[in-house]
Amino acid sequence: MLLNRLMFWMMVTEGVICLVLSLPFGQWLSHAVISFLMKHLSGKDSPANMVATVVLAVVSLLFISDVTTVYKHHSSDEVLSDGMRIRLLTAQRDMYITGFCLFLFLLLRLVYIALATNLRLEKSLGAMKKQAEGAAAGYKSLLAENESFKQQTDKLHQLLEAEDGDDKKKKLDVLARLVQENADLEAKVKASAEQLKKAEGQVAVVTKQAEGQSSAFMKLMDEKNESDKQLETAKTQEEELKRQRELIAKLTEERDSLKTQIQDYDFMFAEAKKKAE
């Protein structure tokens, strides 16, 4: 009975979820829920996936058991009594409930997989759009630089067209040398930028190492201070123990002297008693 009630309420819950998902509004809520599940409960070895697999297996076994029971009752040629008819109706009811549970569970699982894939593709598409926008911006900047360079070279060629002979050749050679020097300088700038990035990375690594060493040093200092405190405490306890030992020795001497005096008094009293007798 308890299992049948669980199957019934599971079917009702699955039906409500399917109804909510089929509504034309409130899609942001389903997307938020799917994103939360993907973030915290996704993965093949996650507990949620294992629980879903176990539930699917249990519902499938119950459905197969109910189908087998109904088939046995229908395949028998005997006249069914009232009790057997009640059992048949109960088995049919359980078969319908478990069948709907299994169908809705598989449907919800397919919907979850589809929505999760859709959200993942949307994120990938957003990242690709950002990359494409960055590449387009870089391409536009390169085109602008190329256009400006072409305009400058055209102006230089227009200025050099009026020249003749050796002067024109010399100026062209100077222009070619300047262009080559510009290219070399750009290559050096790129190399310097790469070296700067590497140096920044090395500085970051060294900084992390220094922070780790600093924390380790502070920890060692704390341990040293703690050990110093323990040493001072031990010294204090040792001095107190030494003082107590001296006090005990002094008390022992006083006790021995008192014992001697008592023995003397006993001896004197014994002699006085003998004389009195």
Coordinates of C-alpha atoms in Angstrom, one line a residue:
M1 CA 0.0 0.0 0.0
L2 CA 2.8 2.4 0.9
L3 CA 4.5 1.7 -2.4
N4 CA 1.3 2.2 -4.3
R5 CA 0.8 5.6 -2.6
L6 CA 4.3 6.6 -3.4
M7 CA 3.8 5.7 -7.1
F8 CA 0.5 7.7 -7.1
W9 CA 2.0 10.8 -5.6
M10 CA 5.1 10.4 -7.8
M11 CA 2.8 10.4 -10.9
V12 CA 0.9 13.4 -9.6
T13 CA 4.2 15.3 -9.1
E14 CA 5.5 14.4 -12.5
G15 CA 2.2 15.5 -14.1
V16 CA 2.4 18.9 -12.3
I17 CA 6.0 19.3 -13.5
C18 CA 5.0 18.5 -17.0
L19 CA 2.1 21.0 -16.8
V20 CA 4.4 23.7 -15.5
L21 CA 6.9 23.1 -18.3
S22 CA 4.2 23.2 -20.9
L23 CA 3.0 26.6 -19.9
P24 CA 3.8 29.4 -22.3
F25 CA 5.1 31.7 -19.6
G26 CA 7.6 31.1 -16.7
Q27 CA 10.3 29.6 -18.9
W28 CA 12.9 31.6 -17.0
L29 CA 12.1 29.6 -13.9
S30 CA 12.6 26.3 -15.6
H31 CA 15.9 27.5 -17.1
A32 CA 17.0 28.7 -13.6
V33 CA 16.2 25.3 -12.1
I34 CA 18.0 23.5 -14.9
S35 CA 21.0 25.7 -14.5
F36 CA 21.1 25.0 -10.8
L37 CA 20.8 21.3 -11.3
M38 CA 23.5 21.4 -14.0
K39 CA 25.8 23.4 -11.6
H40 CA 25.3 21.4 -8.4
L41 CA 24.0 17.9 -9.4
S42 CA 25.4 17.2 -12.9
G43 CA 27.8 14.5 -13.7
K44 CA 27.5 10.7 -14.4
D45 CA 28.7 9.8 -10.9
S46 CA 26.7 12.4 -9.1
P47 CA 24.3 11.3 -6.3
A48 CA 21.3 12.8 -8.2
N49 CA 22.1 10.7 -11.3
M50 CA 22.4 7.6 -9.2
V51 CA 19.1 8.2 -7.4
A52 CA 17.4 8.8 -10.7
T53 CA 18.8 5.6 -12.1
V54 CA 17.6 3.7 -9.0
V55 CA 14.1 5.2 -9.2
L56 CA 13.9 4.4 -12.9
A57 CA 14.9 0.8 -12.2
V58 CA 12.4 0.4 -9.3
V59 CA 9.5 1.9 -11.4
S60 CA 10.4 -0.3 -14.3
L61 CA 10.5 -3.5 -12.2
L62 CA 7.1 -2.6 -10.6
F63 CA 5.6 -1.9 -14.1
I64 CA 6.9 -5.3 -15.4
S65 CA 5.6 -7.1 -12.3
D66 CA 2.1 -5.5 -12.7
V67 CA 2.1 -6.3 -16.4
T68 CA 3.0 -9.9 -15.7
T69 CA 0.3 -10.2 -13.1
V70 CA -2.4 -8.8 -15.4
Y71 CA -1.3 -11.0 -18.2
K72 CA -1.5 -14.1 -16.0
H73 CA -5.1 -13.2 -14.9
H74 CA -6.2 -12.6 -18.5
S75 CA -4.5 -15.7 -20.0
S76 CA -6.2 -18.0 -17.5
D77 CA -9.5 -19.6 -18.8
E78 CA -10.9 -20.1 -15.3
V79 CA -13.9 -18.2 -14.1
L80 CA -12.7 -15.5 -11.8
S81 CA -14.1 -15.2 -8.4
D82 CA -14.9 -11.9 -6.8
G83 CA -11.6 -11.9 -4.9
M84 CA -9.6 -12.6 -8.1
R85 CA -11.5 -9.9 -9.9
I86 CA -10.6 -7.4 -7.2
R87 CA -7.0 -8.5 -7.5
L88 CA -7.2 -8.1 -11.2
L89 CA -8.6 -4.6 -10.9
T90 CA -5.9 -3.7 -8.4
A91 CA -3.2 -5.1 -10.6
Q92 CA -4.6 -3.1 -13.6
R93 CA -4.7 0.0 -11.5
D94 CA -1.1 -0.5 -10.3
M95 CA 0.0 -1.2 -13.9
Y96 CA -1.6 2.1 -15.2
I97 CA -0.1 4.1 -12.3
T98 CA 3.4 2.6 -12.7
G99 CA 3.2 2.9 -16.5
F100 CA 2.3 6.6 -16.3
C101 CA 5.0 7.1 -13.8
L102 CA 7.6 5.4 -16.0
F103 CA 6.4 7.3 -19.1
L104 CA 6.4 10.7 -17.3
F105 CA 9.8 10.0 -15.7
L106 CA 11.4 9.2 -19.0
L107 CA 9.7 12.2 -20.6
L108 CA 11.0 14.5 -17.9
R109 CA 14.5 13.0 -18.2
L110 CA 14.5 13.6 -21.9
V111 CA 13.3 17.2 -21.4
Y112 CA 16.0 17.8 -18.8
I113 CA 18.7 16.5 -21.1
A114 CA 17.3 18.6 -24.0
L115 CA 17.2 21.8 -21.9
A116 CA 20.6 21.2 -20.4
T117 CA 22.1 20.7 -23.9
N118 CA 20.3 23.8 -25.1
L119 CA 21.7 25.9 -22.2
R120 CA 25.1 24.5 -22.8
L121 CA 24.9 25.4 -26.4
E122 CA 23.7 28.9 -25.6
K123 CA 26.7 29.5 -23.4
S124 CA 29.0 28.2 -26.1
L125 CA 27.3 30.4 -28.6
G126 CA 27.7 33.4 -26.4
A127 CA 31.4 32.7 -25.9
M128 CA 31.8 32.2 -29.7
K129 CA 30.0 35.5 -30.3
K130 CA 32.3 37.3 -27.9
Q131 CA 35.3 35.8 -29.6
A132 CA 33.9 36.7 -33.1
E133 CA 33.3 40.2 -31.9
G134 CA 36.8 40.5 -30.6
A135 CA 38.2 39.1 -33.8
A136 CA 36.1 41.5 -35.9
A137 CA 37.3 44.4 -33.8
G138 CA 40.9 43.4 -34.3
Y139 CA 40.3 42.9 -38.0
K140 CA 38.8 46.3 -38.3
S141 CA 41.7 47.9 -36.4
L142 CA 44.1 46.1 -38.7
L143 CA 42.2 47.3 -41.8
A144 CA 42.2 50.9 -40.4
E145 CA 46.0 50.6 -39.8
N146 CA 46.5 49.2 -43.3
E147 CA 44.4 52.0 -44.9
S148 CA 46.4 54.7 -43.0
F149 CA 49.6 53.0 -44.0
K150 CA 48.5 52.9 -47.7
Q151 CA 47.5 56.6 -47.5
Q152 CA 50.9 57.5 -46.1
T153 CA 52.8 55.5 -48.7
D154 CA 50.6 57.0 -51.5
K155 CA 51.5 60.5 -50.2
L156 CA 55.1 59.6 -50.1
H157 CA 55.0 58.2 -53.7
Q158 CA 53.2 61.4 -54.8
L159 CA 56.0 63.5 -53.3
L160 CA 58.6 61.3 -54.9
E161 CA 57.1 61.4 -58.3
A162 CA 58.3 64.9 -58.8
E163 CA 61.9 63.8 -58.1
D164 CA 64.1 62.5 -60.9
G165 CA 67.3 60.5 -61.1
D166 CA 69.5 59.6 -58.2
D167 CA 67.6 61.7 -55.6
K168 CA 64.4 59.7 -56.2
K169 CA 66.3 56.5 -55.9
K170 CA 68.0 57.6 -52.7
K171 CA 64.7 58.7 -51.2
L172 CA 63.1 55.4 -52.2
D173 CA 66.0 53.5 -50.5
V174 CA 65.5 55.6 -47.4
L175 CA 61.8 54.9 -47.4
A176 CA 62.4 51.2 -47.8
R177 CA 64.9 51.2 -45.0
L178 CA 62.5 53.1 -42.8
V179 CA 59.7 50.6 -43.6
Q180 CA 62.1 47.8 -42.7
E181 CA 63.1 49.5 -39.5
N182 CA 59.5 50.0 -38.6
A183 CA 58.8 46.3 -39.2
D184 CA 61.8 45.3 -37.1
L185 CA 60.7 47.7 -34.3
E186 CA 57.2 46.2 -34.4
A187 CA 58.7 42.7 -34.1
K188 CA 60.8 43.9 -31.2
V189 CA 57.8 45.4 -29.5
K190 CA 55.9 42.1 -29.9
A191 CA 58.9 40.2 -28.5
S192 CA 59.2 42.7 -25.6
A193 CA 55.4 42.4 -24.9
E194 CA 55.8 38.6 -24.8
Q195 CA 58.8 38.8 -22.5
L196 CA 56.8 41.3 -20.3
K197 CA 54.0 38.7 -20.0
K198 CA 56.5 36.0 -19.1
A199 CA 58.1 38.3 -16.6
E200 CA 54.7 39.1 -15.1
G201 CA 53.9 35.4 -14.8
Q202 CA 57.3 34.8 -13.2
V203 CA 56.7 37.7 -10.8
A204 CA 53.3 36.3 -9.9
V205 CA 54.8 32.9 -9.3
V206 CA 57.6 34.4 -7.1
T207 CA 55.0 36.5 -5.3
K208 CA 52.9 33.4 -4.5
Q209 CA 56.0 31.5 -3.4
A210 CA 57.0 34.5 -1.2
E211 CA 53.5 34.6 0.3
G212 CA 53.7 30.9 1.0
Q213 CA 57.1 31.2 2.5
S214 CA 55.9 34.2 4.6
S215 CA 53.0 32.2 5.9
A216 CA 55.2 29.3 6.7
F217 CA 57.7 31.6 8.5
M218 CA 54.9 33.1 10.5
K219 CA 53.7 29.7 11.3
L220 CA 57.2 28.7 12.5
M221 CA 57.4 31.9 14.5
D222 CA 54.1 31.1 16.2
E223 CA 55.3 27.6 16.9
K224 CA 58.5 29.0 18.3
N225 CA 56.7 31.4 20.5
E226 CA 54.4 28.6 21.7
S227 CA 57.4 26.4 22.4
D228 CA 59.1 29.3 24.3
K229 CA 55.9 29.7 26.4
Q230 CA 55.9 26.0 27.1
L231 CA 59.6 26.1 28.0
E232 CA 59.0 29.0 30.4
T233 CA 56.0 27.1 31.9
A234 CA 58.2 24.0 32.3
K235 CA 60.9 26.0 34.0
T236 CA 58.4 27.6 36.4
Q237 CA 57.0 24.2 37.2
E238 CA 60.5 22.8 37.7
E239 CA 61.3 25.7 40.1
E240 CA 58.0 25.1 42.0
L241 CA 58.8 21.4 42.2
K242 CA 62.3 22.1 43.5
R243 CA 60.9 24.5 46.1
Q244 CA 58.3 21.9 47.2
R245 CA 61.0 19.3 47.4
E246 CA 63.0 21.5 49.7
L247 CA 59.9 22.2 51.8
I248 CA 59.3 18.5 52.0
A249 CA 62.9 17.8 53.1
K250 CA 62.6 20.5 55.7
L251 CA 59.3 19.1 57.0
T252 CA 60.9 15.6 57.0
E253 CA 63.7 16.9 59.2
E254 CA 61.3 18.6 61.6
R255 CA 59.3 15.3 61.7
D256 CA 62.4 13.3 62.6
S257 CA 63.3 15.8 65.3
L258 CA 59.8 15.6 66.7
K259 CA 60.0 11.8 66.7
T260 CA 63.3 12.0 68.6
Q261 CA 61.8 14.4 71.1
I262 CA 58.8 12.2 71.6
Q263 CA 61.0 9.1 72.1
D264 CA 63.0 11.1 74.7
Y265 CA 59.8 12.1 76.5
D266 CA 58.6 8.5 76.4
F267 CA 61.9 7.3 77.9
M268 CA 61.7 10.0 80.6
F269 CA 58.1 9.2 81.5
A270 CA 58.9 5.5 81.6
E271 CA 61.8 6.1 84.1
A272 CA 59.6 8.4 86.2
K273 CA 56.9 5.8 86.2
K274 CA 59.3 3.1 87.4
K275 CA 60.5 5.4 90.2
A276 CA 57.0 6.1 91.2
E277 CA 56.2 2.4 91.5

